Amino acid sequence: RGRVMLQVRVANLDTEHVVVLAEDRTEARRIEAIRRDFTVNVSHELKTPIGAISLLAETMQDAADDPDAVRHFAGRMQQESTRLAALVHEIIELSRLQVAGALPEVSVIDIDAVIDEAADRARVVAAAKEITLSLGGDSGLTVYGDHSLLVTAVRNLLDNAVAYSGPNTRVGVGVKLAGDLVEIAVVDQGIGISAAEQSRVFERFYRVDPARSRDTGGTGLGLSIVKHVAADHGGDVKIWSEPGRGSTFTLRIPAAHPGSAPPGPTDPHD
Ligand code: ADP
């Protein structure tokens, strides 16, 4: 490809053309590097549950005449398969977002409906952990975008808030219009994230505490997906957190105004 470019450079001395080609190549290289990294990480991450399932199956064969042990190992295998399924689902979702880089179809989205749907799983887990979940703020706000991607983003934030919080705490979702942006803040009183880790939690497969994340069924991809969904909607996601006090994640998406054009995507920086 380098040689082809050189020929084009020589044949066509139109500088603007050459600059555009050079930028295309830098972008192509960047995307190629992301893809390579992603593939290495994915194979590594998939090996963990697959290895566990295989080991459990082997152990189960050895314990075939002990029904309690068989039940125990079967349960563990089921857990690992669920984890594997969640991982595969998120990998597909993230690679779709990375490749597309923009929304396939855009329509006017009702934020109340997004939050209501996004809270379905968190409601169940919160009730089981005696966490009070409250949804509030401005109602009737709309953005341009993709309903199911926005549900995924808010669901990831809410599921995390509940997963990384102890019993008898509060998790809240607040919605408001701030200038031209719809702000969705997910607030918890959980374990929090140190300043050093805050810059890293949006990286793919990054977990502050891998063992804990594994216990909660985490894949390390949730926040990376949130970041991409925000960027594809022309918005962003910000974090405030203090270890031991809790975290607030704020997702901001440009509000839909009647007659205005949908915004273009922003750069998620990977
Ligand atoms: P995971 O699937 O592991 O939750 P995420 O990408 O959603 O992956 O989050 C990355 C890491 O950030 C988590 O493993 C966890 O360590 C940390 N994290 C995310 N949300 C919170 C939160 N609300 N409170 C504390 N830690 C969090």
PDB file of C-alpha atoms and ligand atoms in Angstrom:
ATOM      1  CA  ARG A   1       0.000   0.000   0.000  1.00  0.00           C
ATOM      2  CA  GLY A   2       2.996   2.266   0.756  1.00  0.00           C
ATOM      3  CA  ARG A   3       4.256   1.864  -2.812  1.00  0.00           C
ATOM      4  CA  VAL A   4       0.888   2.663  -4.322  1.00  0.00           C
ATOM      5  CA  MET A   5       0.784   5.826  -2.263  1.00  0.00           C
ATOM      6  CA  LEU A   6       4.223   6.886  -3.426  1.00  0.00           C
ATOM      7  CA  GLN A   7       3.168   6.513  -7.058  1.00  0.00           C
ATOM      8  CA  VAL A   8       0.095   8.597  -6.397  1.00  0.00           C
ATOM      9  CA  ARG A   9       2.260  11.215  -4.721  1.00  0.00           C
ATOM     10  CA  VAL A  10       4.591  11.423  -7.701  1.00  0.00           C
ATOM     11  CA  ALA A  11       1.871  11.294 -10.293  1.00  0.00           C
ATOM     12  CA  ASN A  12      -0.343  13.808  -8.598  1.00  0.00           C
ATOM     13  CA  LEU A  13       1.374  16.733  -7.002  1.00  0.00           C
ATOM     14  CA  ASP A  14      -1.859  18.218  -5.785  1.00  0.00           C
ATOM     15  CA  THR A  15      -0.819  18.686  -2.123  1.00  0.00           C
ATOM     16  CA  GLU A  16      -4.321  18.619  -0.731  1.00  0.00           C
ATOM     17  CA  HIS A  17      -4.835  15.198  -2.281  1.00  0.00           C
ATOM     18  CA  VAL A  18      -1.571  13.868  -0.785  1.00  0.00           C
ATOM     19  CA  VAL A  19      -2.453  15.149   2.688  1.00  0.00           C
ATOM     20  CA  VAL A  20      -5.850  13.476   2.547  1.00  0.00           C
ATOM     21  CA  LEU A  21      -4.225  10.189   1.506  1.00  0.00           C
ATOM     22  CA  ALA A  22      -1.658  10.420   4.312  1.00  0.00           C
ATOM     23  CA  GLU A  23      -4.421  11.041   6.848  1.00  0.00           C
ATOM     24  CA  ASP A  24      -6.349   8.061   5.496  1.00  0.00           C
ATOM     25  CA  ARG A  25      -3.296   5.902   6.043  1.00  0.00           C
ATOM     26  CA  THR A  26      -2.717   7.098   9.612  1.00  0.00           C
ATOM     27  CA  GLU A  27      -6.376   6.410  10.365  1.00  0.00           C
ATOM     28  CA  ALA A  28      -6.172   2.991   8.702  1.00  0.00           C
ATOM     29  CA  ARG A  29      -3.080   2.146  10.786  1.00  0.00           C
ATOM     30  CA  ARG A  30      -4.776   3.303  13.974  1.00  0.00           C
ATOM     31  CA  ILE A  31      -7.838   1.149  13.257  1.00  0.00           C
ATOM     32  CA  GLU A  32      -5.606  -1.806  12.396  1.00  0.00           C
ATOM     33  CA  ALA A  33      -3.752  -1.447  15.737  1.00  0.00           C
ATOM     34  CA  ILE A  34      -7.049  -1.304  17.649  1.00  0.00           C
ATOM     35  CA  ARG A  35      -8.255  -4.416  15.848  1.00  0.00           C
ATOM     36  CA  ARG A  36      -5.010  -6.298  16.599  1.00  0.00           C
ATOM     37  CA  ASP A  37      -5.072  -5.385  20.302  1.00  0.00           C
ATOM     38  CA  PHE A  38      -8.712  -6.305  20.531  1.00  0.00           C
ATOM     39  CA  THR A  39      -8.155  -9.733  18.969  1.00  0.00           C
ATOM     40  CA  VAL A  40      -5.297 -10.516  21.365  1.00  0.00           C
ATOM     41  CA  ASN A  41      -7.386  -9.453  24.370  1.00  0.00           C
ATOM     42  CA  VAL A  42     -10.450 -11.330  23.172  1.00  0.00           C
ATOM     43  CA  SER A  43      -8.626 -14.628  22.746  1.00  0.00           C
ATOM     44  CA  HIS A  44      -7.060 -14.220  26.172  1.00  0.00           C
ATOM     45  CA  GLU A  45     -10.408 -13.402  27.825  1.00  0.00           C
ATOM     46  CA  LEU A  46     -12.246 -16.270  26.102  1.00  0.00           C
ATOM     47  CA  LYS A  47      -9.629 -18.783  27.214  1.00  0.00           C
ATOM     48  CA  THR A  48     -10.434 -18.207  30.908  1.00  0.00           C
ATOM     49  CA  PRO A  49     -14.073 -19.428  31.008  1.00  0.00           C
ATOM     50  CA  ILE A  50     -13.439 -22.076  28.336  1.00  0.00           C
ATOM     51  CA  GLY A  51     -10.502 -23.423  30.366  1.00  0.00           C
ATOM     52  CA  ALA A  52     -12.620 -23.405  33.513  1.00  0.00           C
ATOM     53  CA  ILE A  53     -15.485 -25.297  31.856  1.00  0.00           C
ATOM     54  CA  SER A  54     -13.115 -27.905  30.502  1.00  0.00           C
ATOM     55  CA  LEU A  55     -11.462 -28.371  33.907  1.00  0.00           C
ATOM     56  CA  LEU A  56     -14.834 -28.624  35.645  1.00  0.00           C
ATOM     57  CA  ALA A  57     -16.004 -31.255  33.153  1.00  0.00           C
ATOM     58  CA  GLU A  58     -12.853 -33.282  33.826  1.00  0.00           C
ATOM     59  CA  THR A  59     -13.304 -33.013  37.601  1.00  0.00           C
ATOM     60  CA  MET A  60     -16.953 -33.991  37.257  1.00  0.00           C
ATOM     61  CA  GLN A  61     -15.989 -37.152  35.387  1.00  0.00           C
ATOM     62  CA  ASP A  62     -13.630 -38.099  38.217  1.00  0.00           C
ATOM     63  CA  ALA A  63     -16.383 -37.503  40.790  1.00  0.00           C
ATOM     64  CA  ALA A  64     -19.100 -39.288  38.803  1.00  0.00           C
ATOM     65  CA  ASP A  65     -20.250 -41.484  41.728  1.00  0.00           C
ATOM     66  CA  ASP A  66     -20.651 -38.576  44.172  1.00  0.00           C
ATOM     67  CA  PRO A  67     -24.010 -36.881  43.388  1.00  0.00           C
ATOM     68  CA  ASP A  68     -23.294 -33.820  45.599  1.00  0.00           C
ATOM     69  CA  ALA A  69     -19.990 -33.173  43.890  1.00  0.00           C
ATOM     70  CA  VAL A  70     -21.579 -33.627  40.453  1.00  0.00           C
ATOM     71  CA  ARG A  71     -24.299 -31.107  41.369  1.00  0.00           C
ATOM     72  CA  HIS A  72     -21.670 -28.660  42.618  1.00  0.00           C
ATOM     73  CA  PHE A  73     -19.514 -28.897  39.490  1.00  0.00           C
ATOM     74  CA  ALA A  74     -22.550 -28.723  37.204  1.00  0.00           C
ATOM     75  CA  GLY A  75     -23.575 -25.482  38.948  1.00  0.00           C
ATOM     76  CA  ARG A  76     -20.109 -24.039  38.480  1.00  0.00           C
ATOM     77  CA  MET A  77     -20.143 -25.025  34.825  1.00  0.00           C
ATOM     78  CA  GLN A  78     -23.444 -23.256  34.386  1.00  0.00           C
ATOM     79  CA  GLN A  79     -21.990 -20.095  35.982  1.00  0.00           C
ATOM     80  CA  GLU A  80     -18.982 -20.151  33.678  1.00  0.00           C
ATOM     81  CA  SER A  81     -21.176 -20.708  30.604  1.00  0.00           C
ATOM     82  CA  THR A  82     -23.335 -17.722  31.567  1.00  0.00           C
ATOM     83  CA  ARG A  83     -20.186 -15.653  31.902  1.00  0.00           C
ATOM     84  CA  LEU A  84     -18.944 -16.868  28.543  1.00  0.00           C
ATOM     85  CA  ALA A  85     -22.271 -15.988  26.900  1.00  0.00           C
ATOM     86  CA  ALA A  86     -22.196 -12.463  28.414  1.00  0.00           C
ATOM     87  CA  LEU A  87     -18.617 -12.012  27.257  1.00  0.00           C
ATOM     88  CA  VAL A  88     -19.392 -13.103  23.687  1.00  0.00           C
ATOM     89  CA  HIS A  89     -22.434 -10.811  23.611  1.00  0.00           C
ATOM     90  CA  GLU A  90     -20.399  -7.790  24.750  1.00  0.00           C
ATOM     91  CA  ILE A  91     -17.506  -8.561  22.405  1.00  0.00           C
ATOM     92  CA  ILE A  92     -19.910  -8.616  19.457  1.00  0.00           C
ATOM     93  CA  GLU A  93     -21.573  -5.409  20.630  1.00  0.00           C
ATOM     94  CA  LEU A  94     -18.257  -3.594  21.064  1.00  0.00           C
ATOM     95  CA  SER A  95     -16.769  -4.744  17.761  1.00  0.00           C
ATOM     96  CA  ARG A  96     -19.946  -3.633  15.993  1.00  0.00           C
ATOM     97  CA  LEU A  97     -19.602  -0.196  17.613  1.00  0.00           C
ATOM     98  CA  GLN A  98     -15.896   0.028  16.786  1.00  0.00           C
ATOM     99  CA  VAL A  99     -16.371  -0.892  13.156  1.00  0.00           C
ATOM    100  CA  ALA A 100     -19.485   1.150  12.486  1.00  0.00           C
ATOM    101  CA  GLY A 101     -18.261   4.236  14.363  1.00  0.00           C
ATOM    102  CA  ALA A 102     -21.612   5.912  13.800  1.00  0.00           C
ATOM    103  CA  LEU A 103     -25.282   5.118  14.250  1.00  0.00           C
ATOM    104  CA  PRO A 104     -26.924   3.083  11.495  1.00  0.00           C
ATOM    105  CA  GLU A 105     -30.322   4.659  12.040  1.00  0.00           C
ATOM    106  CA  VAL A 106     -31.251   7.719  14.041  1.00  0.00           C
ATOM    107  CA  SER A 107     -34.633   8.636  15.445  1.00  0.00           C
ATOM    108  CA  VAL A 108     -36.025  10.738  18.290  1.00  0.00           C
ATOM    109  CA  ILE A 109     -35.585   8.786  21.526  1.00  0.00           C
ATOM    110  CA  ASP A 110     -37.587   9.202  24.714  1.00  0.00           C
ATOM    111  CA  ILE A 111     -35.095   9.185  27.615  1.00  0.00           C
ATOM    112  CA  ASP A 112     -37.705   8.131  30.206  1.00  0.00           C
ATOM    113  CA  ALA A 113     -38.361   4.936  28.242  1.00  0.00           C
ATOM    114  CA  VAL A 114     -34.611   4.295  27.926  1.00  0.00           C
ATOM    115  CA  ILE A 115     -34.062   4.581  31.681  1.00  0.00           C
ATOM    116  CA  ASP A 116     -37.096   2.520  32.553  1.00  0.00           C
ATOM    117  CA  GLU A 117     -35.932  -0.345  30.336  1.00  0.00           C
ATOM    118  CA  ALA A 118     -32.281   0.013  31.401  1.00  0.00           C
ATOM    119  CA  ALA A 119     -33.251  -0.387  35.071  1.00  0.00           C
ATOM    120  CA  ASP A 120     -34.931  -3.784  34.702  1.00  0.00           C
ATOM    121  CA  ARG A 121     -31.976  -5.914  35.832  1.00  0.00           C
ATOM    122  CA  ALA A 122     -30.682  -3.396  38.406  1.00  0.00           C
ATOM    123  CA  ARG A 123     -34.135  -3.373  40.081  1.00  0.00           C
ATOM    124  CA  VAL A 124     -33.934  -7.107  40.751  1.00  0.00           C
ATOM    125  CA  VAL A 125     -30.326  -7.076  41.997  1.00  0.00           C
ATOM    126  CA  ALA A 126     -30.902  -3.936  44.101  1.00  0.00           C
ATOM    127  CA  ALA A 127     -33.921  -5.509  45.804  1.00  0.00           C
ATOM    128  CA  ALA A 128     -31.913  -8.641  46.606  1.00  0.00           C
ATOM    129  CA  LYS A 129     -29.052  -6.571  48.088  1.00  0.00           C
ATOM    130  CA  GLU A 130     -31.366  -4.164  49.923  1.00  0.00           C
ATOM    131  CA  ILE A 131     -30.159  -1.251  47.864  1.00  0.00           C
ATOM    132  CA  THR A 132     -32.669   1.562  47.362  1.00  0.00           C
ATOM    133  CA  LEU A 133     -32.937   2.380  43.669  1.00  0.00           C
ATOM    134  CA  SER A 134     -34.510   5.693  42.717  1.00  0.00           C
ATOM    135  CA  LEU A 135     -35.106   7.139  39.274  1.00  0.00           C
ATOM    136  CA  GLY A 136     -35.847  10.851  39.030  1.00  0.00           C
ATOM    137  CA  GLY A 137     -35.287  14.247  37.475  1.00  0.00           C
ATOM    138  CA  ASP A 138     -36.695  15.969  34.393  1.00  0.00           C
ATOM    139  CA  SER A 139     -39.085  13.886  32.363  1.00  0.00           C
ATOM    140  CA  GLY A 140     -40.058  14.132  28.704  1.00  0.00           C
ATOM    141  CA  LEU A 141     -36.514  14.782  27.411  1.00  0.00           C
ATOM    142  CA  THR A 142     -35.490  13.437  24.013  1.00  0.00           C
ATOM    143  CA  VAL A 143     -32.258  12.880  22.073  1.00  0.00           C
ATOM    144  CA  TYR A 144     -31.465  11.727  18.527  1.00  0.00           C
ATOM    145  CA  GLY A 145     -30.095   8.241  18.501  1.00  0.00           C
ATOM    146  CA  ASP A 146     -30.572   4.521  18.763  1.00  0.00           C
ATOM    147  CA  HIS A 147     -32.893   3.300  21.514  1.00  0.00           C
ATOM    148  CA  SER A 148     -31.293  -0.077  22.151  1.00  0.00           C
ATOM    149  CA  LEU A 149     -27.718   1.305  22.227  1.00  0.00           C
ATOM    150  CA  LEU A 150     -28.765   3.952  24.741  1.00  0.00           C
ATOM    151  CA  VAL A 151     -30.492   1.299  26.864  1.00  0.00           C
ATOM    152  CA  THR A 152     -27.283  -0.768  26.789  1.00  0.00           C
ATOM    153  CA  ALA A 153     -25.200   2.240  27.919  1.00  0.00           C
ATOM    154  CA  VAL A 154     -27.469   3.243  30.817  1.00  0.00           C
ATOM    155  CA  ARG A 155     -27.943  -0.421  31.795  1.00  0.00           C
ATOM    156  CA  ASN A 156     -24.161  -0.923  32.001  1.00  0.00           C
ATOM    157  CA  LEU A 157     -23.827   2.108  34.308  1.00  0.00           C
ATOM    158  CA  LEU A 158     -26.737   1.031  36.493  1.00  0.00           C
ATOM    159  CA  ASP A 159     -25.671  -2.609  36.707  1.00  0.00           C
ATOM    160  CA  ASN A 160     -22.192  -1.447  37.784  1.00  0.00           C
ATOM    161  CA  ALA A 161     -23.614   0.957  40.382  1.00  0.00           C
ATOM    162  CA  VAL A 162     -25.571  -1.888  41.972  1.00  0.00           C
ATOM    163  CA  ALA A 163     -22.777  -4.467  41.562  1.00  0.00           C
ATOM    164  CA  TYR A 164     -20.102  -2.302  43.215  1.00  0.00           C
ATOM    165  CA  SER A 165     -22.286  -1.142  46.139  1.00  0.00           C
ATOM    166  CA  GLY A 166     -22.920  -2.747  49.505  1.00  0.00           C
ATOM    167  CA  PRO A 167     -26.284  -3.453  51.150  1.00  0.00           C
ATOM    168  CA  ASN A 168     -28.401  -0.632  52.610  1.00  0.00           C
ATOM    169  CA  THR A 169     -27.005   1.981  50.242  1.00  0.00           C
ATOM    170  CA  ARG A 170     -28.717   4.110  47.609  1.00  0.00           C
ATOM    171  CA  VAL A 171     -28.360   4.102  43.848  1.00  0.00           C
ATOM    172  CA  GLY A 172     -29.974   6.926  41.934  1.00  0.00           C
ATOM    173  CA  VAL A 173     -30.479   7.995  38.341  1.00  0.00           C
ATOM    174  CA  GLY A 174     -30.987  11.702  37.760  1.00  0.00           C
ATOM    175  CA  VAL A 175     -31.931  13.206  34.404  1.00  0.00           C
ATOM    176  CA  LYS A 176     -31.705  16.893  33.547  1.00  0.00           C
ATOM    177  CA  LEU A 177     -31.306  19.263  30.645  1.00  0.00           C
ATOM    178  CA  ALA A 178     -27.999  21.157  30.927  1.00  0.00           C
ATOM    179  CA  GLY A 179     -27.829  23.683  28.099  1.00  0.00           C
ATOM    180  CA  ASP A 180     -28.093  21.648  24.897  1.00  0.00           C
ATOM    181  CA  LEU A 181     -27.251  18.380  26.603  1.00  0.00           C
ATOM    182  CA  VAL A 182     -29.377  15.749  28.245  1.00  0.00           C
ATOM    183  CA  GLU A 183     -27.443  14.618  31.316  1.00  0.00           C
ATOM    184  CA  ILE A 184     -28.072  11.207  32.810  1.00  0.00           C
ATOM    185  CA  ALA A 185     -26.220  10.821  36.124  1.00  0.00           C
ATOM    186  CA  VAL A 186     -25.950   7.406  37.775  1.00  0.00           C
ATOM    187  CA  VAL A 187     -24.960   7.874  41.418  1.00  0.00           C
ATOM    188  CA  ASP A 188     -23.937   5.217  43.921  1.00  0.00           C
ATOM    189  CA  GLN A 189     -22.536   5.009  47.444  1.00  0.00           C
ATOM    190  CA  GLY A 190     -20.399   1.989  46.672  1.00  0.00           C
ATOM    191  CA  ILE A 191     -16.707   1.126  46.841  1.00  0.00           C
ATOM    192  CA  GLY A 192     -15.609   4.005  44.582  1.00  0.00           C
ATOM    193  CA  ILE A 193     -12.630   4.190  42.223  1.00  0.00           C
ATOM    194  CA  SER A 194      -9.249   5.821  42.969  1.00  0.00           C
ATOM    195  CA  ALA A 195      -8.087   8.786  40.879  1.00  0.00           C
ATOM    196  CA  ALA A 196      -5.391   6.634  39.231  1.00  0.00           C
ATOM    197  CA  GLU A 197      -7.909   3.964  38.182  1.00  0.00           C
ATOM    198  CA  GLN A 198     -10.521   6.450  36.962  1.00  0.00           C
ATOM    199  CA  SER A 199      -8.589   7.173  33.787  1.00  0.00           C
ATOM    200  CA  ARG A 200      -8.342   3.459  33.035  1.00  0.00           C
ATOM    201  CA  VAL A 201     -11.813   2.034  33.691  1.00  0.00           C
ATOM    202  CA  PHE A 202     -13.047   2.950  30.201  1.00  0.00           C
ATOM    203  CA  GLU A 203     -10.338   0.785  28.601  1.00  0.00           C
ATOM    204  CA  ARG A 204     -11.425  -2.516  27.120  1.00  0.00           C
ATOM    205  CA  PHE A 205     -11.150  -5.443  29.571  1.00  0.00           C
ATOM    206  CA  TYR A 206      -9.795  -3.196  32.336  1.00  0.00           C
ATOM    207  CA  ARG A 207     -11.018  -4.097  35.829  1.00  0.00           C
ATOM    208  CA  VAL A 208      -9.875  -2.528  39.086  1.00  0.00           C
ATOM    209  CA  ASP A 209     -10.217  -5.848  40.892  1.00  0.00           C
ATOM    210  CA  PRO A 210     -10.466  -8.778  38.460  1.00  0.00           C
ATOM    211  CA  ALA A 211     -11.536 -11.263  41.149  1.00  0.00           C
ATOM    212  CA  ARG A 212     -14.380  -9.058  42.347  1.00  0.00           C
ATOM    213  CA  SER A 213     -15.460  -8.225  38.823  1.00  0.00           C
ATOM    214  CA  ARG A 214     -15.531 -11.952  38.012  1.00  0.00           C
ATOM    215  CA  ASP A 215     -17.751 -12.598  41.065  1.00  0.00           C
ATOM    216  CA  THR A 216     -20.230  -9.997  39.849  1.00  0.00           C
ATOM    217  CA  GLY A 217     -20.169 -11.507  36.345  1.00  0.00           C
ATOM    218  CA  GLY A 218     -18.242  -8.512  34.958  1.00  0.00           C
ATOM    219  CA  THR A 219     -16.503  -8.666  31.607  1.00  0.00           C
ATOM    220  CA  GLY A 220     -14.466  -5.439  31.763  1.00  0.00           C
ATOM    221  CA  LEU A 221     -16.177  -4.278  28.564  1.00  0.00           C
ATOM    222  CA  GLY A 222     -19.207  -2.450  29.989  1.00  0.00           C
ATOM    223  CA  LEU A 223     -17.689   1.026  30.346  1.00  0.00           C
ATOM    224  CA  SER A 224     -15.857   0.763  27.043  1.00  0.00           C
ATOM    225  CA  ILE A 225     -19.236   0.135  25.392  1.00  0.00           C
ATOM    226  CA  VAL A 226     -20.720   3.139  27.257  1.00  0.00           C
ATOM    227  CA  LYS A 227     -17.897   5.344  25.966  1.00  0.00           C
ATOM    228  CA  HIS A 228     -18.491   4.254  22.360  1.00  0.00           C
ATOM    229  CA  VAL A 229     -22.257   4.675  22.569  1.00  0.00           C
ATOM    230  CA  ALA A 230     -21.782   8.190  24.013  1.00  0.00           C
ATOM    231  CA  ALA A 231     -19.325   9.139  21.258  1.00  0.00           C
ATOM    232  CA  ASP A 232     -21.556   7.734  18.500  1.00  0.00           C
ATOM    233  CA  HIS A 233     -24.337   9.979  19.803  1.00  0.00           C
ATOM    234  CA  GLY A 234     -22.092  13.058  19.733  1.00  0.00           C
ATOM    235  CA  GLY A 235     -21.835  13.006  23.530  1.00  0.00           C
ATOM    236  CA  ASP A 236     -19.487  11.858  26.275  1.00  0.00           C
ATOM    237  CA  VAL A 237     -19.280  10.102  29.633  1.00  0.00           C
ATOM    238  CA  LYS A 238     -17.576  11.530  32.724  1.00  0.00           C
ATOM    239  CA  ILE A 239     -16.735  10.014  36.075  1.00  0.00           C
ATOM    240  CA  TRP A 240     -16.545  11.416  39.599  1.00  0.00           C
ATOM    241  CA  SER A 241     -15.530   9.024  42.331  1.00  0.00           C
ATOM    242  CA  GLU A 242     -13.938   8.727  45.730  1.00  0.00           C
ATOM    243  CA  PRO A 243     -12.847   5.382  47.211  1.00  0.00           C
ATOM    244  CA  GLY A 244     -15.184   4.374  50.015  1.00  0.00           C
ATOM    245  CA  ARG A 245     -17.719   7.108  49.237  1.00  0.00           C
ATOM    246  CA  GLY A 246     -19.121   6.168  45.869  1.00  0.00           C
ATOM    247  CA  SER A 247     -19.154   7.050  42.198  1.00  0.00           C
ATOM    248  CA  THR A 248     -21.144   9.166  39.781  1.00  0.00           C
ATOM    249  CA  PHE A 249     -21.078   8.476  36.048  1.00  0.00           C
ATOM    250  CA  THR A 250     -22.583  11.192  33.876  1.00  0.00           C
ATOM    251  CA  LEU A 251     -23.649  10.376  30.344  1.00  0.00           C
ATOM    252  CA  ARG A 252     -24.288  13.484  28.229  1.00  0.00           C
ATOM    253  CA  ILE A 253     -26.043  13.362  24.873  1.00  0.00           C
ATOM    254  CA  PRO A 254     -27.073  16.393  22.780  1.00  0.00           C
ATOM    255  CA  ALA A 255     -30.791  17.061  23.240  1.00  0.00           C
ATOM    256  CA  ALA A 256     -33.103  16.707  20.248  1.00  0.00           C
ATOM    257  CA  HIS A 257     -34.615  20.018  19.239  1.00  0.00           C
ATOM    258  CA  PRO A 258     -37.501  20.029  16.784  1.00  0.00           C
ATOM    259  CA  GLY A 259     -36.162  20.878  13.329  1.00  0.00           C
ATOM    260  CA  SER A 260     -32.452  20.553  14.222  1.00  0.00           C
ATOM    261  CA  ALA A 261     -30.132  18.030  12.569  1.00  0.00           C
ATOM    262  CA  PRO A 262     -28.821  15.024  14.528  1.00  0.00           C
ATOM    263  CA  PRO A 263     -25.208  15.576  15.727  1.00  0.00           C
ATOM    264  CA  GLY A 264     -22.249  13.763  14.166  1.00  0.00           C
ATOM    265  CA  PRO A 265     -20.220  11.279  16.228  1.00  0.00           C
ATOM    266  CA  THR A 266     -17.367  12.405  18.501  1.00  0.00           C
ATOM    267  CA  ASP A 267     -14.049  10.543  18.735  1.00  0.00           C
ATOM    268  CA  PRO A 268     -14.022   7.902  21.514  1.00  0.00           C
ATOM    269  CA  HIS A 269     -10.151   8.023  21.371  1.00  0.00           C
ATOM    270  CA  ASP A 270      -9.754   4.386  20.505  1.00  0.00           C
TER     271      ASP A 270
HETATM  272  P1  ADP B   1     -17.047  -4.896  34.545  1.00  0.00           P
HETATM  273  O1  ADP B   1     -17.785  -5.762  33.607  1.00  0.00           O
HETATM  274  O2  ADP B   1     -15.843  -5.545  35.149  1.00  0.00           O
HETATM  275  O3  ADP B   1     -17.918  -4.222  35.557  1.00  0.00           O
HETATM  276  P2  ADP B   1     -16.749  -2.277  33.302  1.00  0.00           P
HETATM  277  O4  ADP B   1     -16.058  -1.894  32.029  1.00  0.00           O
HETATM  278  O5  ADP B   1     -18.210  -2.031  33.378  1.00  0.00           O
HETATM  279  O6  ADP B   1     -16.395  -3.795  33.562  1.00  0.00           O
HETATM  280  O7  ADP B   1     -16.026  -1.538  34.488  1.00  0.00           O
HETATM  281  C1  ADP B   1     -14.608  -1.596  34.586  1.00  0.00           C
HETATM  282  C2  ADP B   1     -14.178  -1.607  36.037  1.00  0.00           C
HETATM  283  O8  ADP B   1     -14.478  -0.339  36.632  1.00  0.00           O
HETATM  284  C3  ADP B   1     -14.910  -2.623  36.918  1.00  0.00           C
HETATM  285  O9  ADP B   1     -14.300  -3.872  36.861  1.00  0.00           O
HETATM  286  C4  ADP B   1     -14.813  -1.990  38.297  1.00  0.00           C
HETATM  287  O10 ADP B   1     -13.558  -2.297  38.858  1.00  0.00           O
HETATM  288  C5  ADP B   1     -14.843  -0.496  38.004  1.00  0.00           C
HETATM  289  N1  ADP B   1     -16.197   0.084  38.178  1.00  0.00           N
HETATM  290  C6  ADP B   1     -17.124   0.337  37.208  1.00  0.00           C
HETATM  291  N2  ADP B   1     -18.211   0.930  37.715  1.00  0.00           N
HETATM  292  C7  ADP B   1     -17.989   1.080  39.037  1.00  0.00           C
HETATM  293  C8  ADP B   1     -18.735   1.632  40.136  1.00  0.00           C
HETATM  294  N3  ADP B   1     -19.961   2.169  39.958  1.00  0.00           N
HETATM  295  N4  ADP B   1     -18.167   1.621  41.373  1.00  0.00           N
HETATM  296  C9  ADP B   1     -16.931   1.105  41.557  1.00  0.00           C
HETATM  297  N5  ADP B   1     -16.183   0.557  40.583  1.00  0.00           N
HETATM  298  C10 ADP B   1     -16.696   0.538  39.342  1.00  0.00           C
END
